Short mmCIF file of C-alpha atoms in Angstrom, two decimals:
data_model
loop_
_atom_site.label_atom_id
_atom_site.label_comp_id
_atom_site.label_asym_id
_atom_site.label_seq_id
_atom_site.Cartn_x
_atom_site.Cartn_y
_atom_site.Cartn_z
CA GLY A 112 3.00 -69.46 74.76
CA ALA A 113 5.31 -66.69 75.84
CA GLY A 114 3.58 -63.07 76.33
CA VAL A 115 5.89 -60.05 75.06
CA SER A 116 7.72 -59.55 77.94
CA GLN A 117 9.74 -55.90 79.09
CA THR A 118 12.27 -55.69 81.20
CA PRO A 119 13.25 -54.38 84.14
CA SER A 120 9.21 -54.08 85.04
CA ASN A 121 10.37 -50.78 87.35
CA LYS A 122 13.03 -48.75 86.51
CA VAL A 123 13.88 -45.00 88.57
CA THR A 124 15.84 -42.59 87.30
CA GLU A 125 18.00 -39.41 87.90
CA LYS A 126 17.35 -36.28 85.49
CA GLY A 127 19.82 -35.89 83.20
CA LYS A 128 20.67 -40.27 83.07
CA TYR A 129 20.71 -42.59 80.18
CA VAL A 130 17.98 -45.47 80.09
CA GLU A 131 17.18 -48.92 77.83
CA LEU A 132 14.11 -50.99 78.37
CA ARG A 133 13.86 -53.30 76.55
CA CYS A 134 11.16 -55.87 75.10
CA ASP A 135 11.02 -58.98 73.81
CA PRO A 136 7.93 -59.87 71.38
CA ILE A 137 6.24 -62.95 70.98
CA SER A 138 8.44 -65.63 68.52
CA GLY A 139 7.36 -64.99 65.51
CA HIS A 140 6.05 -61.16 65.14
CA THR A 141 6.94 -59.32 62.69
CA ALA A 142 5.94 -55.83 63.83
CA LEU A 143 6.76 -54.31 66.79
CA TYR A 144 5.69 -51.29 68.72
CA TRP A 145 6.47 -48.87 71.60
CA TYR A 146 3.73 -46.35 72.80
CA ARG A 147 4.09 -44.24 76.07
CA GLN A 148 1.10 -43.66 78.82
CA SER A 149 0.68 -41.39 80.98
CA LEU A 150 -1.98 -41.87 84.07
CA GLY A 151 -5.69 -41.54 82.27
CA GLN A 152 -4.69 -41.08 79.48
CA GLY A 153 -4.51 -43.88 76.24
CA PRO A 154 -1.05 -44.84 74.64
CA GLU A 155 0.56 -42.67 72.70
CA PHE A 156 2.32 -43.49 69.56
CA LEU A 157 6.53 -43.68 69.47
CA ILE A 158 8.08 -46.42 66.72
CA TYR A 159 7.28 -49.03 65.00
CA PHE A 160 9.60 -51.59 63.52
CA GLN A 161 8.82 -53.82 60.23
CA GLY A 162 11.00 -56.36 61.40
CA THR A 163 14.85 -54.60 61.85
CA GLY A 164 13.77 -51.19 60.28
CA ALA A 165 11.89 -48.56 61.62
CA ALA A 166 8.80 -47.82 59.38
CA ASP A 167 7.51 -44.81 61.11
CA ASP A 168 9.13 -43.11 63.71
CA SER A 169 7.12 -40.22 63.63
CA GLY A 170 5.63 -40.70 67.74
CA LEU A 171 8.55 -39.97 68.58
CA PRO A 172 9.17 -36.81 70.84
CA ASN A 173 12.36 -35.48 70.21
CA ASP A 174 15.96 -36.08 69.67
CA ARG A 175 16.82 -37.83 73.47
CA PHE A 176 14.79 -40.92 71.95
CA PHE A 177 15.74 -43.85 69.88
CA ALA A 178 14.95 -47.27 69.78
CA VAL A 179 16.71 -50.35 67.16
CA ARG A 180 15.46 -53.79 67.56
CA PRO A 181 19.04 -54.91 65.18
CA GLU A 182 17.48 -58.71 64.97
CA GLY A 183 13.78 -58.22 63.86
CA SER A 184 13.17 -59.66 67.34
CA VAL A 185 14.04 -57.75 70.48
CA SER A 186 13.51 -54.21 70.78
CA THR A 187 15.86 -51.64 73.09
CA LEU A 188 14.04 -48.15 73.35
CA LYS A 189 16.72 -45.70 74.44
CA ILE A 190 16.66 -42.24 76.25
CA GLN A 191 19.51 -39.89 76.31
CA ARG A 192 19.16 -36.65 79.17
CA THR A 193 16.01 -38.16 80.50
CA GLU A 194 13.52 -35.34 82.17
CA ARG A 195 10.67 -35.32 84.33
CA GLY A 196 8.04 -35.00 82.31
CA ASP A 197 9.23 -38.73 80.59
CA SER A 198 7.98 -40.92 83.16
CA ALA A 199 5.28 -42.65 81.80
CA VAL A 200 4.88 -46.26 81.57
CA TYR A 201 6.41 -47.35 78.51
CA LEU A 202 4.79 -49.77 76.79
CA CYS A 203 5.76 -52.81 73.74
CA ALA A 204 3.53 -54.25 71.70
CA SER A 205 3.25 -56.78 68.52
CA SER A 206 1.72 -58.33 66.21
CA SER A 207 1.90 -60.65 63.00
CA ASP A 208 -0.51 -59.17 60.64
CA ARG A 209 -0.77 -55.69 62.49
CA GLU A 210 -4.57 -56.12 63.61
CA ILE A 211 -4.46 -57.78 66.63
CA PHE A 212 -1.92 -56.03 68.65
CA ASP A 213 -0.19 -57.77 71.99
CA PHE A 214 1.14 -55.89 74.64
CA GLY A 215 4.52 -56.22 76.79
CA PRO A 216 3.11 -55.62 81.16
CA GLY A 217 5.39 -51.92 80.78
CA THR A 218 7.62 -50.70 81.85
CA ARG A 219 7.49 -47.98 84.71
CA LEU A 220 9.74 -45.06 84.08
CA LEU A 221 10.52 -42.40 86.59
CA VAL A 222 12.96 -39.90 87.20
CA LEU A 223 13.27 -37.87 89.43
CA GLY B 8 -6.70 -33.28 63.56
CA GLN B 9 -7.62 -37.20 64.10
CA ASN B 10 -9.74 -37.70 67.76
CA ILE B 11 -11.10 -39.97 69.60
CA ASP B 12 -13.35 -38.92 72.18
CA GLN B 13 -14.60 -41.63 74.92
CA PRO B 14 -16.43 -40.52 78.65
CA THR B 15 -14.18 -40.33 81.35
CA GLU B 16 -15.67 -42.87 83.69
CA MET B 17 -19.47 -44.17 83.82
CA THR B 18 -20.58 -46.33 87.33
CA ALA B 19 -22.70 -49.40 86.55
CA THR B 20 -24.28 -52.14 89.34
CA GLU B 21 -22.83 -56.12 89.07
CA GLY B 22 -25.41 -57.75 86.57
CA ALA B 23 -26.59 -54.72 84.72
CA ILE B 24 -25.97 -54.17 81.16
CA VAL B 25 -23.60 -50.40 79.91
CA GLN B 26 -23.15 -49.14 76.73
CA ILE B 27 -19.38 -47.05 76.36
CA ASN B 28 -19.61 -44.97 74.02
CA CYS B 29 -17.20 -44.13 71.03
CA THR B 30 -16.50 -41.32 68.34
CA TYR B 31 -13.48 -40.75 65.89
CA GLN B 32 -12.18 -38.87 63.55
CA THR B 33 -8.95 -39.64 61.33
CA SER B 34 -7.54 -39.96 58.06
CA GLY B 35 -8.98 -42.32 56.58
CA PHE B 36 -9.91 -45.87 58.49
CA ASN B 37 -8.58 -48.95 58.94
CA GLY B 38 -10.89 -50.44 61.80
CA LEU B 39 -11.58 -49.85 65.66
CA PHE B 40 -10.32 -51.09 68.13
CA TRP B 41 -11.94 -51.65 72.25
CA TYR B 42 -9.22 -53.03 74.37
CA GLN B 43 -9.35 -53.62 77.98
CA GLN B 44 -6.91 -52.71 80.58
CA HIS B 45 -6.84 -52.88 84.08
CA ALA B 46 -5.02 -50.37 86.88
CA GLY B 47 -1.27 -51.10 86.72
CA GLU B 48 -1.33 -53.92 83.69
CA ALA B 49 -0.96 -54.19 79.88
CA PRO B 50 -4.14 -53.13 78.03
CA THR B 51 -5.49 -56.52 76.52
CA PHE B 52 -7.56 -57.27 72.96
CA LEU B 53 -11.43 -57.66 73.51
CA SER B 54 -12.74 -56.58 69.79
CA TYR B 55 -11.89 -55.15 66.12
CA ASN B 56 -14.73 -54.04 63.76
CA VAL B 57 -13.97 -52.74 60.03
CA LEU B 58 -17.70 -53.61 58.79
CA ASP B 59 -20.97 -51.77 59.99
CA GLY B 60 -22.90 -53.47 63.05
CA LEU B 61 -22.54 -55.48 66.13
CA GLU B 62 -19.60 -57.89 66.10
CA GLU B 63 -20.77 -60.76 69.66
CA LYS B 64 -18.38 -62.19 71.83
CA GLY B 65 -20.00 -63.79 74.69
CA ARG B 66 -20.77 -60.95 77.08
CA PHE B 67 -19.56 -58.66 75.09
CA SER B 68 -20.75 -56.61 71.79
CA SER B 69 -18.79 -53.97 69.79
CA PHE B 70 -20.71 -52.08 66.92
CA LEU B 71 -20.06 -49.69 64.58
CA SER B 72 -21.31 -47.24 62.67
CA ARG B 73 -18.73 -45.68 59.73
CA SER B 74 -21.07 -43.31 57.67
CA LYS B 75 -21.29 -41.35 61.48
CA GLY B 76 -17.42 -42.10 62.86
CA TYR B 77 -19.38 -44.26 65.88
CA SER B 78 -18.32 -47.14 67.87
CA TYR B 79 -19.72 -48.61 71.07
CA LEU B 80 -18.87 -51.93 73.46
CA LEU B 81 -21.74 -53.48 75.10
CA LEU B 82 -21.03 -54.69 77.91
CA LYS B 83 -23.79 -57.49 79.81
CA GLU B 84 -24.04 -59.14 82.95
CA LEU B 85 -21.59 -57.15 84.53
CA GLN B 86 -19.23 -58.34 86.70
CA MET B 87 -17.09 -56.79 89.36
CA LYS B 88 -14.24 -58.26 87.48
CA ASP B 89 -15.29 -55.78 84.59
CA SER B 90 -13.87 -52.74 87.06
CA ALA B 91 -11.30 -51.32 84.49
CA SER B 92 -10.40 -48.69 82.15
CA TYR B 93 -12.07 -49.06 78.32
CA LEU B 94 -9.94 -48.41 75.30
CA CYS B 95 -11.43 -47.33 72.10
CA ALA B 96 -8.13 -47.13 68.84
CA ALA B 97 -9.27 -46.28 65.29
CA ARG B 98 -6.40 -47.31 63.20
CA ASP B 99 -6.06 -44.38 60.57
CA SER B 100 -4.74 -44.86 56.62
CA ASN B 101 -1.47 -45.18 57.79
CA TYR B 102 -2.49 -48.23 59.64
CA GLN B 103 -1.66 -46.34 63.11
CA LEU B 104 -3.64 -46.80 65.93
CA ILE B 105 -4.99 -43.16 67.33
CA TRP B 106 -6.15 -43.80 70.93
CA GLY B 107 -8.60 -42.57 72.98
CA ALA B 108 -7.82 -41.75 76.97
CA GLY B 109 -10.18 -45.12 78.05
CA THR B 110 -13.11 -45.17 79.88
CA LYS B 111 -13.15 -45.67 83.49
CA LEU B 112 -16.16 -48.48 84.14
CA ILE B 113 -16.55 -48.55 88.10
CA ILE B 114 -18.95 -51.47 89.11
CA LYS B 115 -20.90 -51.67 92.03
CA PRO B 116 -22.96 -54.23 93.56
#
């Protein structure tokens, strides 16, 4: 079946701009996670959704970052006033049981 | 604090066996995961241990000792395609995954 998909696969933007990153989880997976990964590092937790609600947003670095999942399926990660330090691969993962995480291919964000 | 330690890089020979170690310190413990990540790709699930002992799955095995806060991933009959980063992650009492930085495994012919 279809796995987790993320769009766009690559995004180049200028400092100060607004970006939206989209995640389509596996159908039926109620848990959805956003992570950020820098080169040579493990994934860094950002936010976790259970259904439509953000069950844990403690990993969001500051108020420029926001994520929604209005219908309990697709999620959008929104970054305002982007900074060069936001450049990373943004990974989305979904799970049906919070045991096995299926990761999407990631969005590579480059802020110039 | 919460912490995962694993070697940065390891080198092994095609056909050989390699063991990648991981030590963890978390607030509570709800399982230890190993993921494989090829360069430029997303992590893919390899194994999950929640009880002490060895879990074998084909060429890959994973071991856990909860009392020692220690796990290892054992890869047998290494193939060139096994060249990748191997990520260790421990799940804490809040069911959050704490990730290590990954071990880059280089396979030489």
